[in-house]
Tab-separated table of C-alpha atoms in Angstrom:
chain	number	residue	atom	x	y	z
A	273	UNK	CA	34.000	-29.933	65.077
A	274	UNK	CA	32.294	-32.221	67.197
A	275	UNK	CA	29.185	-34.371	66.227
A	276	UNK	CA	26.357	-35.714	67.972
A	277	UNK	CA	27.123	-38.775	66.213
A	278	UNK	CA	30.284	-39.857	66.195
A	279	UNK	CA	31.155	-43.315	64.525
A	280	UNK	CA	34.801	-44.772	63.706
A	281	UNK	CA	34.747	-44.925	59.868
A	282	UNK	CA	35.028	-48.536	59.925
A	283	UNK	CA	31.820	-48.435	61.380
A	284	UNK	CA	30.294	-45.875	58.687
A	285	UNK	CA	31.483	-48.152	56.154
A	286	UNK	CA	29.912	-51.520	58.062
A	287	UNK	CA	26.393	-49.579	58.006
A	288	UNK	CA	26.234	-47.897	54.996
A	289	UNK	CA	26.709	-49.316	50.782
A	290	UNK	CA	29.884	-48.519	49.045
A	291	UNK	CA	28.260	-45.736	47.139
A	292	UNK	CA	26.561	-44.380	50.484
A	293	UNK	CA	29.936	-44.314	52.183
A	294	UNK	CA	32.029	-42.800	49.049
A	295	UNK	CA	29.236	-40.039	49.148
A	296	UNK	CA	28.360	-39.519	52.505
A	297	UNK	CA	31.847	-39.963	54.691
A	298	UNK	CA	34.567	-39.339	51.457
A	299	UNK	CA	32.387	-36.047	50.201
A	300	UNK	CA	31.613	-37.949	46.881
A	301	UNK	CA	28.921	-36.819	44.286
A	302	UNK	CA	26.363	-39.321	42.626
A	303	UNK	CA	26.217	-38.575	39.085
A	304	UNK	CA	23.645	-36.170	37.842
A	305	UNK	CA	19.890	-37.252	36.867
A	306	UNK	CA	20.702	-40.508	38.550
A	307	UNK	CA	19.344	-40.400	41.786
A	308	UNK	CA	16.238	-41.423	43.291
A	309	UNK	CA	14.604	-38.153	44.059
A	310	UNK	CA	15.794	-36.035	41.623
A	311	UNK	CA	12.479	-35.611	39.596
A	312	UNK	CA	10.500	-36.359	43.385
A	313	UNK	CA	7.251	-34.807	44.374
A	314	UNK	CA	6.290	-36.733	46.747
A	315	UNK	CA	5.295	-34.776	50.047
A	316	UNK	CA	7.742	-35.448	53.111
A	317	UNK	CA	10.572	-35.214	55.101
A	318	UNK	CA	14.337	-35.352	53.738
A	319	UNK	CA	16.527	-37.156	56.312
A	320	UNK	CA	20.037	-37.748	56.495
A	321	UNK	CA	20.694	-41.243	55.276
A	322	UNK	CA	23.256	-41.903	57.929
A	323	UNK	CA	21.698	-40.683	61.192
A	324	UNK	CA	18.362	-39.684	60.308
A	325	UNK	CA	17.977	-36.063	61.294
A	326	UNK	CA	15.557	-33.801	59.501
A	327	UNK	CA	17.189	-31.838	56.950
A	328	UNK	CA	14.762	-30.346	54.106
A	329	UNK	CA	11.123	-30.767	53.773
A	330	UNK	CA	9.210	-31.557	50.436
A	331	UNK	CA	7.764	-27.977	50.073
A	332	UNK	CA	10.776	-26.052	49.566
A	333	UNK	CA	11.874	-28.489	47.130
A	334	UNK	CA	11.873	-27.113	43.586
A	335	UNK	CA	13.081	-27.886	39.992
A	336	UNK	CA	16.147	-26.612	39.044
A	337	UNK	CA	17.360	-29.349	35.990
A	338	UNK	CA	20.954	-29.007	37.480
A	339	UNK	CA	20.601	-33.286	37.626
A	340	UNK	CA	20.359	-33.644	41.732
A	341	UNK	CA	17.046	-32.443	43.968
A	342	UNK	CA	17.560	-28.974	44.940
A	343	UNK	CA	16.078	-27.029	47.887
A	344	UNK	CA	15.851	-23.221	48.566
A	345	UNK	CA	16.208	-23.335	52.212
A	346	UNK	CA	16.684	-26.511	55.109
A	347	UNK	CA	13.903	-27.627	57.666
A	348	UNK	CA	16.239	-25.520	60.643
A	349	UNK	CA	19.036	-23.549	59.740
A	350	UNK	CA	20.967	-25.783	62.574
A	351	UNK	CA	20.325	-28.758	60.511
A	352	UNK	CA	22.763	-28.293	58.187
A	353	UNK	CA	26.713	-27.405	58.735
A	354	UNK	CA	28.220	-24.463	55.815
A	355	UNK	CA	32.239	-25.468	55.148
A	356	UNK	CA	34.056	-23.275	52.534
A	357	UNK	CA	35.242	-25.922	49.833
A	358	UNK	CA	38.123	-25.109	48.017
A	359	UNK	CA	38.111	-28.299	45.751
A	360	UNK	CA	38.199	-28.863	42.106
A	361	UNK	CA	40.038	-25.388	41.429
A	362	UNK	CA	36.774	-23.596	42.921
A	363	UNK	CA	35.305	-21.922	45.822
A	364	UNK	CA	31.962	-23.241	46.846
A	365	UNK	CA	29.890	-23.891	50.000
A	366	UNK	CA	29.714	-27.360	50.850
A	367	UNK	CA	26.800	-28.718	52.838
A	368	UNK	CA	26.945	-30.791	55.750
A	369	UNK	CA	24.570	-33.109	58.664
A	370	UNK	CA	25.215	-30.763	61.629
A	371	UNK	CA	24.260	-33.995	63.753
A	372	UNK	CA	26.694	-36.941	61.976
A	373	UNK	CA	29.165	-34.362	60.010
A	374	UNK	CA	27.794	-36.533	56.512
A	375	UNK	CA	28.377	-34.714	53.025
A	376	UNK	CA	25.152	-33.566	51.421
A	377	UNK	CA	25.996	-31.472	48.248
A	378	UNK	CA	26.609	-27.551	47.904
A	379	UNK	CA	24.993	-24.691	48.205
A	380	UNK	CA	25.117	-21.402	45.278
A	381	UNK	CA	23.464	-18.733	45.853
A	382	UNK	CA	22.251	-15.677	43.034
A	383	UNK	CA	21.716	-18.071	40.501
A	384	UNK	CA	18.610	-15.972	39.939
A	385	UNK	CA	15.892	-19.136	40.710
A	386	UNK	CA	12.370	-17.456	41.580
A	387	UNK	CA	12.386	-18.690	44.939
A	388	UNK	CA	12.412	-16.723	48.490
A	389	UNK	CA	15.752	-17.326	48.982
A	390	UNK	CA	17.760	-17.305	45.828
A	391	UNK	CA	19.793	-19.956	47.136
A	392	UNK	CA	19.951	-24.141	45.682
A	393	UNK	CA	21.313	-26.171	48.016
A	394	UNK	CA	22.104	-29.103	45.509
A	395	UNK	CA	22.143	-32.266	47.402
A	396	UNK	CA	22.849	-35.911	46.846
A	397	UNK	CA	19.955	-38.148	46.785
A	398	UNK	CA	21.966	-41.449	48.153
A	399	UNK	CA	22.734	-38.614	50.687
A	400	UNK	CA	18.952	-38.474	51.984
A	401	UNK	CA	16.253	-40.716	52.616
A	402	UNK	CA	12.418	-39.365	51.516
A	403	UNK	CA	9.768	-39.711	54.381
A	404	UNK	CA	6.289	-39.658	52.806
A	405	UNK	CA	3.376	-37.899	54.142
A	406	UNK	CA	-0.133	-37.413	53.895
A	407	UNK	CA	-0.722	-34.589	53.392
């Protein structure tokens, strides 16, 4: 599929860290209850670290203790890209930037969470960056 943004990966890996890249372009994971916004209530705006679109918003952030910030729904359903992911001897629902084609985390759903949606989409925090709000 086509992106909006479309970089050669030598220039992902020019713009973004090691970890960034291995994550975002190589569909890497961050290790659990390591990343920055993982325990996060701040109020704000998720973006995607590598082109900056608006994925999830602070207030359907929740606490899950799975070890990565988890979300019940994104900011527009067209923010995010669904892929079937057939990795690790598993079939899950890997998440995607619909603008820049960048790996976020997974989605499960019926995991029985209280929340309107019963679904976690359990994203990397090196995959976002946190825009702070008064609210």
């Amino acid at each position: 599929m086509p992106y909006e943004i479309d970089k050669p990966e030598d220039q992902w890996r020019a713009e973004l860290t090691p970890q960034e890249y291995h994550v975002l372009r190589e569909a890497g994971t961050e290790r659990a209850f390591t990343g920055e916004y993982t325990d996060t209530k701040t109020a704000g705006v998720y973006s995607c670290r590598a082109c900056g679109a608006e994925l999830f918003r602070s207030e359907t952030k929740f606490e899950s203790h799975c070890g990565w910030p988890s979300f019940y729904d994104p900011a527009d359903s067209s923010a995010v890209e669904l892929i079937e992911d057939r990795s690790h001897g598993m079939v899950r629902t890997e998440v995607r930037c619909a603008r820049c084609g960048s790996h976020l985390g997974h989605v499960f759903a019926g995991e029985g969470y209280p929340t309107p949606t019963d679904q976690r989409y359990c994203i990397n925090s090196i995959s976002l960056r946190l825009e702070p709000r008064d609210d």
